[in-house]
mmCIF file of C-alpha atoms in Angstrom:
data_model
loop_
_atom_site.group_PDB
_atom_site.id
_atom_site.type_symbol
_atom_site.label_atom_id
_atom_site.label_comp_id
_atom_site.label_asym_id
_atom_site.label_seq_id
_atom_site.Cartn_x
_atom_site.Cartn_y
_atom_site.Cartn_z
ATOM 1 C CA GLY A 66 -12.454 21.543 28.812
ATOM 2 C CA ALA A 67 -16.080 20.557 28.436
ATOM 3 C CA GLY A 68 -17.314 23.452 26.282
ATOM 4 C CA VAL A 69 -16.054 25.952 23.608
ATOM 5 C CA SER A 70 -13.950 28.575 25.116
ATOM 6 C CA GLN A 71 -12.942 31.872 23.912
ATOM 7 C CA SER A 72 -10.447 34.311 25.043
ATOM 8 C CA PRO A 73 -10.280 37.268 25.749
ATOM 9 C CA ARG A 74 -13.763 37.721 26.681
ATOM 10 C CA TYR A 75 -13.714 41.408 26.237
ATOM 11 C CA LYS A 76 -11.290 43.496 24.110
ATOM 12 C CA VAL A 77 -10.942 47.466 23.578
ATOM 13 C CA ALA A 78 -8.691 48.458 20.828
ATOM 14 C CA LYS A 79 -7.712 51.834 19.533
ATOM 15 C CA ARG A 80 -8.970 52.442 15.708
ATOM 16 C CA GLY A 81 -5.877 50.794 13.591
ATOM 17 C CA GLN A 82 -4.746 48.405 15.948
ATOM 18 C CA ASP A 83 -4.470 44.616 15.308
ATOM 19 C CA VAL A 84 -6.363 42.139 17.403
ATOM 20 C CA ALA A 85 -6.223 38.477 17.748
ATOM 21 C CA LEU A 86 -9.079 36.494 19.314
ATOM 22 C CA ARG A 87 -8.654 32.920 20.131
ATOM 23 C CA CYS A 88 -11.364 29.983 20.089
ATOM 24 C CA ASP A 89 -10.601 26.535 21.933
ATOM 25 C CA PRO A 90 -13.316 24.230 20.649
ATOM 26 C CA ILE A 91 -14.572 20.959 22.220
ATOM 27 C CA SER A 92 -11.960 18.205 22.074
ATOM 28 C CA GLY A 93 -12.387 16.042 18.884
ATOM 29 C CA HIS A 94 -14.446 18.436 17.221
ATOM 30 C CA VAL A 95 -13.302 18.705 13.542
ATOM 31 C CA SER A 96 -15.548 21.771 12.554
ATOM 32 C CA LEU A 97 -15.339 25.239 13.750
ATOM 33 C CA PHE A 98 -16.901 28.223 12.642
ATOM 34 C CA TRP A 99 -16.561 31.900 13.360
ATOM 35 C CA TYR A 100 -19.504 34.475 13.521
ATOM 36 C CA GLN A 101 -19.767 38.049 13.932
ATOM 37 C CA GLN A 102 -22.634 39.464 15.896
ATOM 38 C CA ALA A 103 -23.387 43.121 15.787
ATOM 39 C CA LEU A 104 -25.506 44.691 18.401
ATOM 40 C CA GLY A 105 -28.963 43.833 18.001
ATOM 41 C CA GLN A 106 -28.478 41.439 15.220
ATOM 42 C CA GLY A 107 -28.150 37.747 14.831
ATOM 43 C CA PRO A 108 -24.790 36.022 14.293
ATOM 44 C CA GLU A 109 -23.504 36.320 10.684
ATOM 45 C CA PHE A 110 -21.221 33.704 9.421
ATOM 46 C CA LEU A 111 -17.321 34.734 8.950
ATOM 47 C CA THR A 112 -15.573 31.413 8.108
ATOM 48 C CA TYR A 113 -15.440 27.596 8.428
ATOM 49 C CA PHE A 114 -12.747 25.177 9.211
ATOM 50 C CA GLN A 115 -12.735 21.523 8.758
ATOM 51 C CA ASN A 116 -9.734 20.468 10.723
ATOM 52 C CA GLU A 117 -6.930 22.640 9.722
ATOM 53 C CA ALA A 118 -8.530 23.464 6.114
ATOM 54 C CA GLN A 119 -10.250 26.650 5.874
ATOM 55 C CA LEU A 120 -13.328 25.622 3.213
ATOM 56 C CA ASP A 121 -15.386 28.557 3.434
ATOM 57 C CA LYS A 122 -14.296 32.130 4.229
ATOM 58 C CA SER A 123 -16.651 33.691 2.114
ATOM 59 C CA GLY A 124 -18.336 35.506 5.188
ATOM 60 C CA LEU A 125 -15.024 37.445 6.018
ATOM 61 C CA PRO A 126 -16.062 41.374 5.560
ATOM 62 C CA SER A 127 -12.663 42.035 4.147
ATOM 63 C CA ASP A 128 -9.079 41.327 3.709
ATOM 64 C CA ARG A 129 -8.287 42.823 6.975
ATOM 65 C CA PHE A 130 -9.795 39.874 8.468
ATOM 66 C CA PHE A 131 -7.911 36.585 8.744
ATOM 67 C CA ALA A 132 -8.592 33.103 10.324
ATOM 68 C CA GLU A 133 -6.350 30.124 10.767
ATOM 69 C CA ARG A 134 -6.263 26.899 12.614
ATOM 70 C CA PRO A 135 -2.857 25.448 11.989
ATOM 71 C CA GLU A 136 -3.098 22.181 14.150
ATOM 72 C CA GLY A 137 -6.872 21.370 13.783
ATOM 73 C CA SER A 138 -7.639 22.332 16.931
ATOM 74 C CA VAL A 139 -7.298 26.156 18.410
ATOM 75 C CA SER A 140 -8.312 28.656 16.009
ATOM 76 C CA THR A 141 -7.524 32.402 16.076
ATOM 77 C CA LEU A 142 -9.182 35.261 14.230
ATOM 78 C CA LYS A 143 -7.180 38.053 13.438
ATOM 79 C CA ILE A 144 -8.376 41.363 12.513
ATOM 80 C CA GLN A 145 -5.801 44.218 11.352
ATOM 81 C CA ARG A 146 -6.070 47.832 11.313
ATOM 82 C CA THR A 147 -9.115 47.728 13.377
ATOM 83 C CA GLN A 148 -12.253 50.014 12.429
ATOM 84 C CA GLN A 149 -15.184 50.969 14.248
ATOM 85 C CA GLU A 150 -17.615 49.183 12.245
ATOM 86 C CA ASP A 151 -15.605 46.100 13.538
ATOM 87 C CA SER A 152 -17.007 46.315 17.062
ATOM 88 C CA ALA A 153 -19.346 43.284 17.747
ATOM 89 C CA VAL A 154 -19.213 40.021 19.398
ATOM 90 C CA TYR A 155 -17.257 37.473 17.695
ATOM 91 C CA LEU A 156 -18.566 33.822 18.237
ATOM 92 C CA CYS A 157 -16.838 30.541 17.907
ATOM 93 C CA ALA A 158 -18.660 27.362 17.543
ATOM 94 C CA SER A 159 -17.791 23.774 17.121
ATOM 95 C CA SER A 160 -19.465 20.390 15.854
ATOM 96 C CA LEU A 161 -18.466 16.816 15.205
ATOM 97 C CA SER A 162 -17.456 15.945 11.875
ATOM 98 C CA GLY A 163 -20.211 14.848 9.650
ATOM 99 C CA ASN A 164 -22.673 15.781 12.579
ATOM 100 C CA PHE A 165 -24.145 19.321 11.886
ATOM 101 C CA ASN A 166 -27.165 18.689 14.116
ATOM 102 C CA GLU A 167 -25.744 20.725 16.753
ATOM 103 C CA GLN A 168 -23.073 23.582 16.707
ATOM 104 C CA PHE A 169 -21.728 24.407 20.199
ATOM 105 C CA PHE A 170 -21.230 27.952 20.620
ATOM 106 C CA GLY A 171 -18.375 29.490 23.256
ATOM 107 C CA PRO A 172 -19.233 32.597 25.283
ATOM 108 C CA GLY A 173 -17.751 34.928 22.656
ATOM 109 C CA THR A 174 -15.462 37.871 22.618
ATOM 110 C CA ARG A 175 -16.914 41.617 22.633
ATOM 111 C CA LEU A 176 -14.624 43.602 20.608
ATOM 112 C CA THR A 177 -14.959 47.401 20.991
ATOM 113 C CA VAL A 178 -13.045 49.655 18.585
ATOM 114 C CA LEU A 179 -12.790 53.373 19.817
ATOM 115 C CA ALA B 249 -33.453 37.719 0.167
ATOM 116 C CA GLN B 250 -33.393 36.788 4.121
ATOM 117 C CA LYS B 251 -33.018 33.320 4.754
ATOM 118 C CA ILE B 252 -34.523 33.239 8.410
ATOM 119 C CA THR B 253 -37.304 35.700 9.193
ATOM 120 C CA GLN B 254 -38.253 36.598 12.716
ATOM 121 C CA THR B 255 -41.158 39.064 12.633
ATOM 122 C CA GLN B 256 -41.514 39.703 16.471
ATOM 123 C CA PRO B 257 -38.997 41.908 18.007
ATOM 124 C CA GLY B 258 -40.489 41.288 21.630
ATOM 125 C CA MET B 259 -42.721 39.200 23.309
ATOM 126 C CA PHE B 260 -44.247 38.875 26.561
ATOM 127 C CA VAL B 261 -45.913 35.943 28.504
ATOM 128 C CA GLN B 262 -46.717 35.208 32.022
ATOM 129 C CA GLU B 263 -45.111 32.679 34.277
ATOM 130 C CA LYS B 264 -46.396 29.129 33.397
ATOM 131 C CA GLU B 265 -48.370 29.953 30.347
ATOM 132 C CA ALA B 266 -47.353 28.914 26.651
ATOM 133 C CA VAL B 267 -45.591 30.946 24.232
ATOM 134 C CA THR B 268 -44.927 30.661 20.600
ATOM 135 C CA LEU B 269 -42.150 32.377 18.906
ATOM 136 C CA ASP B 270 -42.401 32.615 14.928
ATOM 137 C CA CYS B 271 -39.927 31.877 12.304
ATOM 138 C CA THR B 272 -40.114 31.484 8.700
ATOM 139 C CA TYR B 273 -37.160 30.412 6.370
ATOM 140 C CA ASP B 274 -36.400 30.511 2.621
ATOM 141 C CA THR B 275 -34.352 27.877 0.666
ATOM 142 C CA SER B 276 -34.590 25.888 -2.351
ATOM 143 C CA ASP B 277 -32.291 23.246 -0.974
ATOM 144 C CA PRO B 278 -34.680 20.092 -0.299
ATOM 145 C CA SER B 279 -32.341 19.018 2.595
ATOM 146 C CA TYR B 280 -31.784 21.456 5.457
ATOM 147 C CA GLY B 281 -31.923 21.695 9.258
ATOM 148 C CA LEU B 282 -33.533 24.172 11.370
ATOM 149 C CA PHE B 283 -32.471 25.359 14.800
ATOM 150 C CA TRP B 284 -33.538 27.577 17.843
ATOM 151 C CA TYR B 285 -30.938 29.027 20.170
ATOM 152 C CA LYS B 286 -31.391 31.118 23.208
ATOM 153 C CA GLN B 287 -29.097 33.752 23.968
ATOM 154 C CA PRO B 288 -29.511 35.245 27.628
ATOM 155 C CA SER B 289 -28.138 38.539 28.562
ATOM 156 C CA SER B 290 -24.524 36.754 29.650
ATOM 157 C CA GLY B 291 -24.286 36.481 25.692
ATOM 158 C CA GLU B 292 -23.607 32.578 25.104
ATOM 159 C CA MET B 293 -25.770 31.016 22.527
ATOM 160 C CA ILE B 294 -27.641 27.661 23.894
ATOM 161 C CA PHE B 295 -28.741 25.065 21.660
ATOM 162 C CA LEU B 296 -32.443 24.475 22.524
ATOM 163 C CA ILE B 297 -33.858 22.230 19.397
ATOM 164 C CA TYR B 298 -33.308 20.753 15.829
ATOM 165 C CA GLN B 299 -35.551 19.763 13.213
ATOM 166 C CA GLY B 300 -34.521 18.309 9.857
ATOM 167 C CA SER B 301 -36.159 18.860 6.729
ATOM 168 C CA TYR B 302 -36.822 15.127 6.253
ATOM 169 C CA ASP B 303 -37.899 14.502 10.013
ATOM 170 C CA GLN B 304 -41.549 13.281 9.816
ATOM 171 C CA GLN B 305 -42.522 14.187 13.339
ATOM 172 C CA ASN B 306 -42.147 17.827 15.246
ATOM 173 C CA ALA B 307 -39.098 17.772 17.472
ATOM 174 C CA THR B 308 -39.385 18.320 20.949
ATOM 175 C CA GLU B 309 -36.981 18.771 23.891
ATOM 176 C CA GLY B 310 -38.673 19.003 27.387
ATOM 177 C CA ARG B 311 -40.861 22.313 27.375
ATOM 178 C CA TYR B 312 -39.463 22.854 23.862
ATOM 179 C CA SER B 313 -41.462 21.901 20.702
ATOM 180 C CA LEU B 314 -40.730 22.999 17.005
ATOM 181 C CA ASN B 315 -44.044 23.456 15.100
ATOM 182 C CA PHE B 316 -42.829 22.422 11.854
ATOM 183 C CA GLN B 317 -44.816 23.340 8.861
ATOM 184 C CA LYS B 318 -42.810 22.368 5.581
ATOM 185 C CA ALA B 319 -45.211 23.763 2.924
ATOM 186 C CA ARG B 320 -45.644 27.077 4.683
ATOM 187 C CA LYS B 321 -41.642 27.135 5.393
ATOM 188 C CA SER B 322 -42.363 27.773 9.006
ATOM 189 C CA ALA B 323 -40.564 26.602 12.342
ATOM 190 C CA ASN B 324 -42.172 28.228 14.992
ATOM 191 C CA LEU B 325 -40.858 27.462 18.713
ATOM 192 C CA VAL B 326 -43.405 26.862 21.304
ATOM 193 C CA ILE B 327 -42.185 26.984 25.151
ATOM 194 C CA SER B 328 -44.941 25.668 27.292
ATOM 195 C CA ALA B 329 -44.991 26.379 31.104
ATOM 196 C CA SER B 330 -42.893 29.374 30.646
ATOM 197 C CA GLN B 331 -40.404 30.364 33.409
ATOM 198 C CA LEU B 332 -38.643 33.568 34.670
ATOM 199 C CA GLY B 333 -35.468 31.955 33.592
ATOM 200 C CA ASP B 334 -36.584 31.841 29.958
ATOM 201 C CA SER B 335 -36.264 35.631 29.375
ATOM 202 C CA ALA B 336 -33.825 35.860 26.748
ATOM 203 C CA MET B 337 -33.123 36.450 23.082
ATOM 204 C CA TYR B 338 -34.083 33.735 20.739
ATOM 205 C CA PHE B 339 -33.020 33.074 17.613
ATOM 206 C CA CYS B 340 -33.981 30.795 14.684
ATOM 207 C CA ALA B 341 -31.236 29.610 12.306
ATOM 208 C CA MET B 342 -31.041 27.270 9.045
ATOM 209 C CA ARG B 343 -28.377 25.209 7.776
ATOM 210 C CA GLU B 344 -28.606 24.258 3.868
ATOM 211 C CA ASP B 345 -27.408 20.674 3.369
ATOM 212 C CA ARG B 346 -25.679 21.203 -0.289
ATOM 213 C CA GLY B 347 -23.273 23.281 -1.818
ATOM 214 C CA SER B 348 -20.292 25.499 -0.620
ATOM 215 C CA THR B 349 -22.304 26.642 2.434
ATOM 216 C CA LEU B 350 -22.317 23.256 4.167
ATOM 217 C CA GLY B 351 -22.568 23.790 7.873
ATOM 218 C CA ARG B 352 -22.867 27.408 8.217
ATOM 219 C CA LEU B 353 -25.984 28.803 9.756
ATOM 220 C CA TYR B 354 -28.186 31.640 8.784
ATOM 221 C CA PHE B 355 -29.797 33.250 11.675
ATOM 222 C CA GLY B 356 -32.651 35.761 12.090
ATOM 223 C CA ARG B 357 -32.788 38.706 13.879
ATOM 224 C CA GLY B 358 -34.123 37.574 17.171
ATOM 225 C CA THR B 359 -37.150 37.703 19.597
ATOM 226 C CA GLN B 360 -36.794 39.192 22.700
ATOM 227 C CA LEU B 361 -38.741 37.261 25.352
ATOM 228 C CA THR B 362 -39.731 38.632 28.616
ATOM 229 C CA VAL B 363 -41.630 36.363 31.266
ATOM 230 C CA TRP B 364 -43.391 38.056 34.013
ATOM 231 C CA PRO B 365 -44.565 36.708 37.139
#
């Protein structure tokens, strides 16, 4: 596709459920980022992949959060045993390797934990 | 300490007028990049403009320009000839080019711009 796509766009989960959020970056983009955006806040960095390698996961808030990108394209962010404070918009962004002058963002997945 | 500070929670401007959105940043890295993104109510982040720390001239993209004052560590966004469609949340962001944080963006809290007719 032409841009970064994410699915689902909306997800409602009961507290304690596991969720999986998918990101399809722009074709050929080596770098992929996940951000979390709480209501009324700016996005906060979660994790970064270069191809299939997860080079930085320092922003993941707890060990309930796990991300993977096994083939260096599609990425999945998994949240286990969701809690209410996990409610946020999860944004995925991609950029060309070696070119960080622009990160292209997807539309985000809005997660609501009841 | 906050890496990006946006002190204006909300701004109002009349259509066709210019508006400046403030942004200050904090870094000890000599090489960094500054970004502005627009986020309409639909939620997607739209890239507007980029300024590298070593760029000699202020960046411009159509109606957007970035007023880069390195000594003051400010990177204000100027929107000329505002349009109703410019109403959105605007985020300033920074990327540091060294160390383990390579590539990640630090965002401010945003400024909600409202353009009125």
